[in-house]
Tab-separated table of C-alpha atoms in Angstrom:
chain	number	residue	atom	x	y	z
A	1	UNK	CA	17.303	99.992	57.744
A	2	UNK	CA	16.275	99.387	54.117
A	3	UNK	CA	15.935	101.986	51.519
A	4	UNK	CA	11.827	101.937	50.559
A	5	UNK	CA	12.060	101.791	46.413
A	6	UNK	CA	9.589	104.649	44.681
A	7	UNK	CA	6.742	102.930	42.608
A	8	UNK	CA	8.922	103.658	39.250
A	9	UNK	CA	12.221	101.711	40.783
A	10	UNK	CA	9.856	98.726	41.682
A	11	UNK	CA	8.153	98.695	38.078
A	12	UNK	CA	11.783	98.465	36.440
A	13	UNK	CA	13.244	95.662	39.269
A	14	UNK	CA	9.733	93.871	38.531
A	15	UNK	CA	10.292	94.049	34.943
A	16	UNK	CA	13.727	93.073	34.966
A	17	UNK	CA	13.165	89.933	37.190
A	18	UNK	CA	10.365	88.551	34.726
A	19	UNK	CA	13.017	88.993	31.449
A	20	UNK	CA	15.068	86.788	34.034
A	21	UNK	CA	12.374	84.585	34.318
A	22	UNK	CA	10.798	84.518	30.670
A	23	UNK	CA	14.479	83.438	29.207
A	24	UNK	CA	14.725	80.761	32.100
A	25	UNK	CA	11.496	79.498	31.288
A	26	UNK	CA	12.100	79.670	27.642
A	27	UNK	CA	15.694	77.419	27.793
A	28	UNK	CA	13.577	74.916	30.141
A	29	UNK	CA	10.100	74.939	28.236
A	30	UNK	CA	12.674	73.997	24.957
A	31	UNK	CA	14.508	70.824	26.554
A	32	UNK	CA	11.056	70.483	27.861
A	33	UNK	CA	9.853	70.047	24.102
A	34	UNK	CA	12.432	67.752	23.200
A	35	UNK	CA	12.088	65.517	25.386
A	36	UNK	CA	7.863	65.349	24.705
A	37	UNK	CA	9.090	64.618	21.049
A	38	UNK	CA	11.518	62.461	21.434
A	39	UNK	CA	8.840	60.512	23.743
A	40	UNK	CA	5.940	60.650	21.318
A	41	UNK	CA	8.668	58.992	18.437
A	42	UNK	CA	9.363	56.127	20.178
A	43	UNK	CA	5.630	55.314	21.125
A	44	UNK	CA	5.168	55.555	17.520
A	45	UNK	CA	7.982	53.366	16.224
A	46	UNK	CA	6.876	49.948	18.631
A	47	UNK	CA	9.091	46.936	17.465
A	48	UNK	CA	6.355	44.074	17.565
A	49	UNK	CA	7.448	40.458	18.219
A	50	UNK	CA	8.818	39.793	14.959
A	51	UNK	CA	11.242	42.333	15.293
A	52	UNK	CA	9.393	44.519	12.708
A	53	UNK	CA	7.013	47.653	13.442
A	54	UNK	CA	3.568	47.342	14.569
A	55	UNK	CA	1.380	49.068	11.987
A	56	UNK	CA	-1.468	49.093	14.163
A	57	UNK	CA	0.529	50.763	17.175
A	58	UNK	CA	1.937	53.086	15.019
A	59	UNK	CA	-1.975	54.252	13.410
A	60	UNK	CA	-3.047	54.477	17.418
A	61	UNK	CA	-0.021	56.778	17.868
A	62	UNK	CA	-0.044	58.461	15.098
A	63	UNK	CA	-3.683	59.127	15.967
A	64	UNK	CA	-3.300	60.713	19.603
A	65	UNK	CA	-0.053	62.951	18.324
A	66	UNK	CA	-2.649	64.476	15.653
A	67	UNK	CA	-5.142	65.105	18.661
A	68	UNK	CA	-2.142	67.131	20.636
A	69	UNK	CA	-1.896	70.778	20.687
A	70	UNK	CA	0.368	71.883	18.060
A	71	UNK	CA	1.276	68.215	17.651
A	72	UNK	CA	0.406	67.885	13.620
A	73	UNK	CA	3.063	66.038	12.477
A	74	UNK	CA	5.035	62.743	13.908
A	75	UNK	CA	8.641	64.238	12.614
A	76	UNK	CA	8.166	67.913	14.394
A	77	UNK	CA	11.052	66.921	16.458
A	78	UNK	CA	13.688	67.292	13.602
A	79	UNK	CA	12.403	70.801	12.627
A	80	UNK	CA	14.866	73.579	14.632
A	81	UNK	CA	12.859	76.664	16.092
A	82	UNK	CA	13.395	79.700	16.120
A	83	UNK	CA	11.870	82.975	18.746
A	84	UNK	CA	10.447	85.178	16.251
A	85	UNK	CA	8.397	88.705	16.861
A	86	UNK	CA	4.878	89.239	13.972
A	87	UNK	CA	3.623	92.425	13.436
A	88	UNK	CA	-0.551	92.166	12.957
A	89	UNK	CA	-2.943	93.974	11.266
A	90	UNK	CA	-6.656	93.296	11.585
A	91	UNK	CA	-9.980	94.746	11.453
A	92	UNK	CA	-11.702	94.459	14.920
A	93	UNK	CA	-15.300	94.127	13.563
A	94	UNK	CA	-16.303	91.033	13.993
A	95	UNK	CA	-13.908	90.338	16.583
A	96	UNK	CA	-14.712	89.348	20.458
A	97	UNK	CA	-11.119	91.301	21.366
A	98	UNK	CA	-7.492	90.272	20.718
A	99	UNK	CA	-6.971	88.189	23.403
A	100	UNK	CA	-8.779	84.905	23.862
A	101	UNK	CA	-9.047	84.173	27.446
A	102	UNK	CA	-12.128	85.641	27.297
A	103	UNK	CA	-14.102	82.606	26.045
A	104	UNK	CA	-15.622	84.526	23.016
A	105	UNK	CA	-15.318	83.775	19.841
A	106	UNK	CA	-14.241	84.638	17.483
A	107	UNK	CA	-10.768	86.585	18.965
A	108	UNK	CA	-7.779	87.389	16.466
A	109	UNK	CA	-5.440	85.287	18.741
A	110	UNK	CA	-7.870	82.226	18.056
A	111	UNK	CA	-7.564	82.758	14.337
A	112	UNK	CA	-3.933	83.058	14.800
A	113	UNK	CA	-3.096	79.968	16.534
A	114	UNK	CA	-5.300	77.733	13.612
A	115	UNK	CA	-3.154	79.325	11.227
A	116	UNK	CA	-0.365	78.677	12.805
A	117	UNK	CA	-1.649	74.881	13.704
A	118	UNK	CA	-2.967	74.909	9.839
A	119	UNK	CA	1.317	75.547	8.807
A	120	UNK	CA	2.251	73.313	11.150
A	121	UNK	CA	4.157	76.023	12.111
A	122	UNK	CA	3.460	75.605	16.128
A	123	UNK	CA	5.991	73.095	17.393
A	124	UNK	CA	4.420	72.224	20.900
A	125	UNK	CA	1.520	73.879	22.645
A	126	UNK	CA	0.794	77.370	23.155
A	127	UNK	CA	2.824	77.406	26.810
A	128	UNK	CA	6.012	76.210	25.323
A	129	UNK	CA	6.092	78.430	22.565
A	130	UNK	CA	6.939	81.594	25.093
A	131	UNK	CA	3.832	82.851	23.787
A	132	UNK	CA	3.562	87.089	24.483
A	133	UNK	CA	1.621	90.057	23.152
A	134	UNK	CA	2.032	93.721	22.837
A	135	UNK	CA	-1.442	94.829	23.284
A	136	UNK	CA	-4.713	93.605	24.608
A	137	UNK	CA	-7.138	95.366	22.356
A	138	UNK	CA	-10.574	95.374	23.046
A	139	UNK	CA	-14.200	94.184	21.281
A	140	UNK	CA	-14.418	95.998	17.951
A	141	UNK	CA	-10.589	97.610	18.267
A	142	UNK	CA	-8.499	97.353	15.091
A	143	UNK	CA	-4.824	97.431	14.404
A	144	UNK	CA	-2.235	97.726	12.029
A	145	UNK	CA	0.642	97.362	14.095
A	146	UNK	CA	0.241	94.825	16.812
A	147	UNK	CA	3.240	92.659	17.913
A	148	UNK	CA	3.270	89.265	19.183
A	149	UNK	CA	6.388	87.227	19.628
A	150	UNK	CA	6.555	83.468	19.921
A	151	UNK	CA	8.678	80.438	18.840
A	152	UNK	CA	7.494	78.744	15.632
A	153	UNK	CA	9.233	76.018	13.044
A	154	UNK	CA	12.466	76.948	11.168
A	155	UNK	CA	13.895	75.469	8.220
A	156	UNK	CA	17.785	76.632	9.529
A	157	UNK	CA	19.933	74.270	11.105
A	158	UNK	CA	19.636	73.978	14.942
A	159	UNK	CA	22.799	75.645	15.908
A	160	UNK	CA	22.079	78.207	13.416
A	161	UNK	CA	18.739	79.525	15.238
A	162	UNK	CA	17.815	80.920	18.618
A	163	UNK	CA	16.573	77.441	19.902
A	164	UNK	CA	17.328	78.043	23.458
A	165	UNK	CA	19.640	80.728	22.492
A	166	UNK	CA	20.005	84.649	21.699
A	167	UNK	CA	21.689	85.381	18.580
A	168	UNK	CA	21.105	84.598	14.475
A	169	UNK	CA	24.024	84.326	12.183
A	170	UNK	CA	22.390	83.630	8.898
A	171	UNK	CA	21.469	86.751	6.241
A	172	UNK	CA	17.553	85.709	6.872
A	173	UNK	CA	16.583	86.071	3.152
A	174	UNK	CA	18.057	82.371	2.318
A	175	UNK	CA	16.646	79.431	3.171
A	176	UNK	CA	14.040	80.931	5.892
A	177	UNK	CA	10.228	79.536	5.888
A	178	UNK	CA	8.494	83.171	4.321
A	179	UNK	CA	6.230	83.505	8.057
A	180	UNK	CA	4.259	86.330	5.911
A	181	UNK	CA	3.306	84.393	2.916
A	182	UNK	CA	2.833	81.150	4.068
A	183	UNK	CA	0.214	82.743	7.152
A	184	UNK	CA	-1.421	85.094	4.699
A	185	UNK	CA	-2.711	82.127	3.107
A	186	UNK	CA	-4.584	80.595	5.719
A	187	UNK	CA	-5.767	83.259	7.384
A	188	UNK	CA	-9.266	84.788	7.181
A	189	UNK	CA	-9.300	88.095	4.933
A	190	UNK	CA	-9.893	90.593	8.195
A	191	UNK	CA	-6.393	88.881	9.621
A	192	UNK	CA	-2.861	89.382	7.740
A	193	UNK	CA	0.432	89.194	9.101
A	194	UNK	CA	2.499	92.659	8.093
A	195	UNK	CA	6.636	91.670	8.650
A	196	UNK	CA	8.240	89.019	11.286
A	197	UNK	CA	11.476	89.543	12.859
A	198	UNK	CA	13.943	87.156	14.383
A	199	UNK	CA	14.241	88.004	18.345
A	200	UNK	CA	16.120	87.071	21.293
A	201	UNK	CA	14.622	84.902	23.993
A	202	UNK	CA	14.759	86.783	26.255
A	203	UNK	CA	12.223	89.488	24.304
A	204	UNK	CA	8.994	89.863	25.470
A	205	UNK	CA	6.349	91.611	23.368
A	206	UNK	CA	4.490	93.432	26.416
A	207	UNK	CA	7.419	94.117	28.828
A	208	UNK	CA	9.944	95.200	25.909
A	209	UNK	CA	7.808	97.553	24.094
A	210	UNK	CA	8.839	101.041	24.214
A	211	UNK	CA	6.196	103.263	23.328
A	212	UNK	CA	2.476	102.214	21.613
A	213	UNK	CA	0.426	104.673	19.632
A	214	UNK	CA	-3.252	104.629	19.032
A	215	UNK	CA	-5.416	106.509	16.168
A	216	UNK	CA	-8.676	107.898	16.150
A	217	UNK	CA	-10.857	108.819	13.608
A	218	UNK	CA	-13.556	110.976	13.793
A	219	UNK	CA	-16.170	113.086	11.403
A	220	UNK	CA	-15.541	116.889	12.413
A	221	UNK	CA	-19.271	117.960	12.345
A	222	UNK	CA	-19.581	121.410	14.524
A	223	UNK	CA	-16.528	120.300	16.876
A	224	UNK	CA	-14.131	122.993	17.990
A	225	UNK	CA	-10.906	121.370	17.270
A	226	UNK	CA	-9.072	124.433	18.546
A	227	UNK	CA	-10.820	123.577	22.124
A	228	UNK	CA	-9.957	120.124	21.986
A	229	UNK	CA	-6.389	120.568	21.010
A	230	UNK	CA	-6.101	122.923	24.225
A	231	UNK	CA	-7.245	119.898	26.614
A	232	UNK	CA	-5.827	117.280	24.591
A	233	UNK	CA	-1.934	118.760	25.341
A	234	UNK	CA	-2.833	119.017	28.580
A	235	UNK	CA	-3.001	115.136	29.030
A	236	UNK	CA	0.910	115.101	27.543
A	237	UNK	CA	3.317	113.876	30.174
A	238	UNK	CA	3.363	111.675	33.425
A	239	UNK	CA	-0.298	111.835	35.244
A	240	UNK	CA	-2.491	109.301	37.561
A	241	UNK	CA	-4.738	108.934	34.695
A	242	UNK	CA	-7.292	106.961	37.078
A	243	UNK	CA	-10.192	108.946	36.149
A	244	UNK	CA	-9.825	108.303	32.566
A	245	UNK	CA	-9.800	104.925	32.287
A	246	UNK	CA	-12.321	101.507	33.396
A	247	UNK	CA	-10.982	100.899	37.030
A	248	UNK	CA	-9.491	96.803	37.129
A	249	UNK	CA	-8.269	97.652	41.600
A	250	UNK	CA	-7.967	93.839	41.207
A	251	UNK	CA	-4.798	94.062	39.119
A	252	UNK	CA	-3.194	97.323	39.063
A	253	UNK	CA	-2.073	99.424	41.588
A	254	UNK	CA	0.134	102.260	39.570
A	255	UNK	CA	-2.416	104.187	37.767
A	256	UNK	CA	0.242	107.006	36.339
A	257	UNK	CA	1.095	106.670	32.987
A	258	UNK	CA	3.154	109.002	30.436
A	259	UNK	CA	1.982	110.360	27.456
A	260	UNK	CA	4.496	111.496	25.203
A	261	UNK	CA	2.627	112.610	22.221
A	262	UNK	CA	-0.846	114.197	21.687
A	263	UNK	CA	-1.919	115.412	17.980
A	264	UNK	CA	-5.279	116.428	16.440
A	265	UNK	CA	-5.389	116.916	12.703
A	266	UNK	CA	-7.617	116.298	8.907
A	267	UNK	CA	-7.281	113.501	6.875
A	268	UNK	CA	-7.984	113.542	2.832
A	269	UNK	CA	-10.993	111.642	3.553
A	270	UNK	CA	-14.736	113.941	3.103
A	271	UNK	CA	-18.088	113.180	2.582
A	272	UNK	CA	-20.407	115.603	1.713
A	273	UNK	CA	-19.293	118.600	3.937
A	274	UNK	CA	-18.245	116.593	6.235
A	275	UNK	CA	-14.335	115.800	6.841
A	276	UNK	CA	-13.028	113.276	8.513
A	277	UNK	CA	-9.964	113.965	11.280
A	278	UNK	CA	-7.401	111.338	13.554
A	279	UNK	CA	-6.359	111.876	17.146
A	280	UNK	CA	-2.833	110.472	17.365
A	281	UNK	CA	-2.202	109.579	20.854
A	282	UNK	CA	1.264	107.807	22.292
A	283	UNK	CA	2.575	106.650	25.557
A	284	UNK	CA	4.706	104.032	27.119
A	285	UNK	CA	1.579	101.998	28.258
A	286	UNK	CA	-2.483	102.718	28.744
A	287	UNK	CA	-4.872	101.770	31.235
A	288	UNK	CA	-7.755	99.753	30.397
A	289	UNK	CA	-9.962	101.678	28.314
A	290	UNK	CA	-7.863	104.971	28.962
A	291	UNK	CA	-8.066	105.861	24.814
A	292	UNK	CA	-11.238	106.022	24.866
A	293	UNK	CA	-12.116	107.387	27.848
A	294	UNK	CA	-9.614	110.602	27.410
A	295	UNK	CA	-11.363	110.762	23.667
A	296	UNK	CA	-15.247	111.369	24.951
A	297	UNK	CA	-14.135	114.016	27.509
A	298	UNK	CA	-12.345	115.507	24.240
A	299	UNK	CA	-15.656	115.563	22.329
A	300	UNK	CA	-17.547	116.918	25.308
A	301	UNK	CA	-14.935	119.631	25.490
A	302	UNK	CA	-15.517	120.126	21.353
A	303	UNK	CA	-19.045	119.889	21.632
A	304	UNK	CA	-18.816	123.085	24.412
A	305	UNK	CA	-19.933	120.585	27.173
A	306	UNK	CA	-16.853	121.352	28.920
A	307	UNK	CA	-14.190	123.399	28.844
A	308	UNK	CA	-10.146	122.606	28.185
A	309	UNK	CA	-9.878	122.575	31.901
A	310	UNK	CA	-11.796	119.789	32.919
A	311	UNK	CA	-8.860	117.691	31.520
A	312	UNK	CA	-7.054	119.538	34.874
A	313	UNK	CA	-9.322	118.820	36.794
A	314	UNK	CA	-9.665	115.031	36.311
A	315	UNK	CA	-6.233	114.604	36.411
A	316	UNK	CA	-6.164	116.287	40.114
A	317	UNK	CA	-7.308	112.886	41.942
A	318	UNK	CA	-6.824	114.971	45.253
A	319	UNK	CA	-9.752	117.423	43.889
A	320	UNK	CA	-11.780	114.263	41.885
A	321	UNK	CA	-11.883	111.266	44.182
A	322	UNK	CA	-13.508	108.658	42.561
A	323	UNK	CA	-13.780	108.534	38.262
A	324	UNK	CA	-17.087	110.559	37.033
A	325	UNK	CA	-19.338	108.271	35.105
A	326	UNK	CA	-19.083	109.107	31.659
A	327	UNK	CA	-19.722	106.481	28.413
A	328	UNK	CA	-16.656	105.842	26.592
A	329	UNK	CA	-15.990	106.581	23.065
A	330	UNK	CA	-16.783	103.996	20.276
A	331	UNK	CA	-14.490	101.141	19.976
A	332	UNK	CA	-14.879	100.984	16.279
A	333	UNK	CA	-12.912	104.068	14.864
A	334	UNK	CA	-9.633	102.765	17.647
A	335	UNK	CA	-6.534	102.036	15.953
A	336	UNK	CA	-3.633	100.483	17.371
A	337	UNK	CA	-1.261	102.384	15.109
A	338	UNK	CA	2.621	100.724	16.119
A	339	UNK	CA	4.210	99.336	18.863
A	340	UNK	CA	7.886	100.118	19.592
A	341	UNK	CA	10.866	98.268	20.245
A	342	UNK	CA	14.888	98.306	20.435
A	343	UNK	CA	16.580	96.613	17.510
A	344	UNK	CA	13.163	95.097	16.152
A	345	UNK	CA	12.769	95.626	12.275
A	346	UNK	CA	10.520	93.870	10.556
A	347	UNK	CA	10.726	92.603	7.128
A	348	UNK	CA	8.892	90.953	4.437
A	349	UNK	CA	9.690	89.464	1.299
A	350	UNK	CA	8.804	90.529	-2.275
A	351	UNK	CA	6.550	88.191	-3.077
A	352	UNK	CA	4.426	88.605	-0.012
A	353	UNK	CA	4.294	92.215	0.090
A	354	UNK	CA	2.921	91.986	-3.388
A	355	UNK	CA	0.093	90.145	-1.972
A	356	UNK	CA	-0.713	91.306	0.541
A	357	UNK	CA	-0.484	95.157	-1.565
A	358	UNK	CA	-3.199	93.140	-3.659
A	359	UNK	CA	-5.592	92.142	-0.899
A	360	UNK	CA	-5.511	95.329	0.955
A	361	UNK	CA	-6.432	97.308	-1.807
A	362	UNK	CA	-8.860	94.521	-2.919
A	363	UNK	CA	-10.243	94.817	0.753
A	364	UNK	CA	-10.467	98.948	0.491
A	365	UNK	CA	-12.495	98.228	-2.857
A	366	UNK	CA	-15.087	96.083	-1.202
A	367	UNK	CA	-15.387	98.562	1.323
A	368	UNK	CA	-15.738	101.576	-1.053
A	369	UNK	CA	-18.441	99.660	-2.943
A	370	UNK	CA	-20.570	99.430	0.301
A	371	UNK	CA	-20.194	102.731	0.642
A	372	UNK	CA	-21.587	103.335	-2.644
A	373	UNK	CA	-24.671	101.464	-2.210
A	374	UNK	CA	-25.718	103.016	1.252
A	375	UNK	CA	-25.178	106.081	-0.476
A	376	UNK	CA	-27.300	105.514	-3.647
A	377	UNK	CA	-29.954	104.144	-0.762
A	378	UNK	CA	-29.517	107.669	0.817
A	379	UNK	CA	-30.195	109.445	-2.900
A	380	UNK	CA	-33.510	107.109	-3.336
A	381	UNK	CA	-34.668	107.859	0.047
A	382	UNK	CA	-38.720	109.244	-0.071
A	383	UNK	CA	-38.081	112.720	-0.374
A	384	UNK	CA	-39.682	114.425	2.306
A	385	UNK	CA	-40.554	118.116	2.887
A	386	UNK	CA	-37.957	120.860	3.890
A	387	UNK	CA	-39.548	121.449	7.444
A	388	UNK	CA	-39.948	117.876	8.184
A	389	UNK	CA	-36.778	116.728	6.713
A	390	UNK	CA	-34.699	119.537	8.780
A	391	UNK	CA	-36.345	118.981	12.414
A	392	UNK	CA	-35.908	115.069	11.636
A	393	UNK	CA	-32.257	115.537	11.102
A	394	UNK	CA	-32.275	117.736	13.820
A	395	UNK	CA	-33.874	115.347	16.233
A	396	UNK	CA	-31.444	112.322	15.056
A	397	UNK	CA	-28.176	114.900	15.213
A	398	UNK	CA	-29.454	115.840	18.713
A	399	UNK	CA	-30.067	111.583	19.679
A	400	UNK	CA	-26.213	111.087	18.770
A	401	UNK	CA	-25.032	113.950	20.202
A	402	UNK	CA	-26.551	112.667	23.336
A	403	UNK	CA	-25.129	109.277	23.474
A	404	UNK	CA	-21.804	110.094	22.242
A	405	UNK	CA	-21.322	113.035	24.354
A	406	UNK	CA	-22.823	112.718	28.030
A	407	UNK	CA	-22.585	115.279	30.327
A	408	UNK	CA	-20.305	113.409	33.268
A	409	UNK	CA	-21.583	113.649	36.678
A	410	UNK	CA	-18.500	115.337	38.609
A	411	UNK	CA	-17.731	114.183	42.080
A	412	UNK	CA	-15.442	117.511	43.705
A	413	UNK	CA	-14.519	118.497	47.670
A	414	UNK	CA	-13.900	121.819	48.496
C-alpha cells in the first residue's frame, strides 16, 4: 500500500519536479532560439537570380524581424546569452502591480521588458527567455529588493556563458555588458535596476527564494506599540494563516505559512510630534494580501479595538471558520524589503552605483520639496478658531480612524 506524503513532502517533490522541468525547458527553449535565428537569417539573405542579394527581400525581412518580440536586430543570433538574476527597486505609485497579466497599465514588468527591448538586450520573446519572478506585488506596493531572473544578451564567448548550461568561468568585471548602467538609462525614474547576478539555469526566482521580507511604515499617533508587539510575535512561526489573507480557493490549497521574523520599531523620520515607525515582517512565502491583512488587525489591536489575543484566535481556524471581513491596510506604505537566495550576490559596477547614488538622492530631493510646499500650504491655511479648529481635527482624526481601523465582524462556534 502506498505511503500518503504530508502536505510539506508534496510542496518539496512539487518543487523539485518543476526545477527539473524549468532547466529542461530552458536547454530546449535555447536550441529552440537558434534555430528561429538561424531561420530568420537566411530569409533575410535571398540570393536573387543574378546570383546577388535581393535588396528588396532583404528590406521586407528586415521589416517583419523588427515587428518580432524581442527580435530588434537581424545579427541577434551571434550574440551568446547568458541566465542572469536583477534585483529591482521601484516606487509602486503609479503602478497597476508588478506583474502584467493583469491587462493594466502601466505594471513595472511592462516597463521592464521595453527597456530591455530598448537594449536590445532580449534575445527572443518573453517565453524563451525562462522568464521568473520573486514576488507578485500588488497596485501601489513598492520595493527595493525584488528579484527577477531571465536570460538576456552577453558580450562573452558562447562556451564561456550559461547558454544552455550551469556554470561561469570568467571574473565578471571584464568584458561583461554593465546590465545596471546600460537599463538605468532607459528606464523611467520610478524604475532602477539595483545589482544583477549570473545564475544557473536551473534557478528560478519564485521557487528558489529562501525567505522574503516586507516593511511597513506607519505614523505612531496614540498607538500602543507595546500591544501590538504582544500580537505581532504571536503570528511568528508555522500557522494556517487563512484568515489573514484575500482567499484565491481557485489556486491554493496549503494556506500555512512560516513566519520567521516579526519586529516593531522608530525610524529617524518625525513630523511635528508625530514619529514615524516600520513593521519588519519575514517568512518563506505570503498569501495574497496576508501583509496587509495581519497589519490592520495590528492597528485595531493598537488602537484598543482588540486585544493581543485576537491574533490567537484567528489563527485557530477550528474556532474561526470562515475569514472575518475586515479592510486591509494601505498598499502604499508596503515595502518589499529583500528576497533571499543560496549563492546569489549581486553586484554592480562603480560607475553605475555612482548613478544611480545620484538619482536616488536626486529622487529623495524632489520628494522633500513636495513636502515642503504642502507644508507651507498647511502654515497659510485660514486660521480658524481654537474650538472649531480642535472638534474639526477631531472629526477628521475620528473619519481615518474609522476607515483604517474597522471593527471586524467575528464569525466563532462554541
Amino acid at each position: 500500500m502506498a505511503t500518503q506524503l504530508s502536505d510539506a513532502e508534496l510542496i518539496t517533490s512539487l518543487q523539485a519536479r518543476v526545477k527539473e522541468l524549468e532547466t529542461e525547458n530552458a536547454k530546449l527553449l535555447s536550441q529552440l532560439a537558434d534555430c528561429r535565428s538561424h531561420e530568420m537569417e537566411k530569409k533575410v539573405y535571398v540570393p536573387d537570380e543574378r546570383g546577388g542579394k535581393s535588396k528588396k527581400g532583404n528590406r521586407k525581412s528586415e521589416e517583419k524581424i523588427e515587428k518580432m518580440p524581442g527580435y530588434n536586430t537581424r545579427f541577434m543570433s551571434h550574440h551568446s546569452r547568458r541566465y542572469v538574476a536583477l534585483k529591482v527597486m521601484y516606487f509602486g505609485k503609479r503602478f497597476y502591480g508588478f506583474a502584467s497579466e493583469a491587462q493594466m497599465e502601466p505594471t513595472v514588468e511592462s516597463e521592464l521588458f521595453k527597456a530591455f527591448e530598448k537594449t536590445r538586450l532580449l534575445v527572443g520573446n518573453k517565453k524563451e527567455s525562462q522568464y521568473s519572478r520573486c514576488g507578485r506585488t500588488d497596485k501601489g506596493v513598492s520595493s527595493v529588493g525584488q528579484v527577477i531572473a531571465l536570460f538576456l544578451r552577453s558580450n562573452l564567448k558562447i562556451s564561456e556563458t550559461n547558454n544552455g548550461n550551469s556554470g561561469v568561468v570568467l571574473d565578471e568585471q571584464h568584458g561583461e555588458i554593465d546590465y545596471v548602467r546600460v537599463l538605468n538609462r532607459v528606464l523611467p525614474n520610478d524604475i532602477r535596476i539595483m545589482g544583477w547576478c549570473p545564475a544557473p539555469v536551473d534557478f528560478h526566482a519564485r521557487f528558489s527564494c529562501l525567505s522574503r521580507e516586507y516593511k511597513y511604515f506607519f505614523w505612531k499617533e496614540n498607538l500602543n506599540i507595546q500591544a501590538m508587539e504582544s500580537a505581532g510575535n504571536k503570528l511568528v512561526g508555522e500557522h494556517d494563516f487563512r484568515n489573514f489573507c484575500k482567499m484565491d480557493a481557485a489556486n491554493v490549497h496549503n494556506y500555512r505559512r512560516r513566519i520567521k521574523l516579526f519586529e516593531i520599531s522608530p525610524t529617524d523620520v518625525r513630523y511635528n510630534d508625530n514619529q514615524l515607525w516600520v513593521i519588519k515582517i519575514r517568512g518563506s512565502a505570503f498569501l495574497w494580501h496576508q501583509v496587509r491583512c495581519m497589519v490592520v488587525v495590528l492597528f485595531m489591536v493598537g488602537k484598543g479595538l482588540e486585544s493581543p489575543n485576537v491574533i490567537d484566535m484567528l489563527l485557530d481556524t477550528a474556532r474561526i471558520l470562515r475569514k472575518p471581513q475586515y479592510t486591509m491596510a494601505s498598499e502604499v506604505p508596503l515595502v518589499l524589503q529583500s528576497c533571499e537566495f543560496d549563492n546569489i550576490k549581486f553586484m554592480c559596477s562603480s560607475e553605475a552605483g555612482e548613478a544611480l547614488h545620484v538619482h536616488l538622492v536626486n529622487e529623495c530631493q524632489i520628494y522633500q520639496l513636495q513636502a515642503a510646499i504642502f507644508h507651507e500650504a498647511l502654515l497659510n491655511c485660514v486660521p480658524l478658531s481654537n474650538g472649531v479648529a480642535n472638534a474639526s481635527k477631531l472629526a477628521a482624526f475620528s473619519r481615518i480612524q474609522e476607515e483604517s481601523f474597522p471593527c471586524p465582524s467575528y464569525v466563532t462556534t462554541n
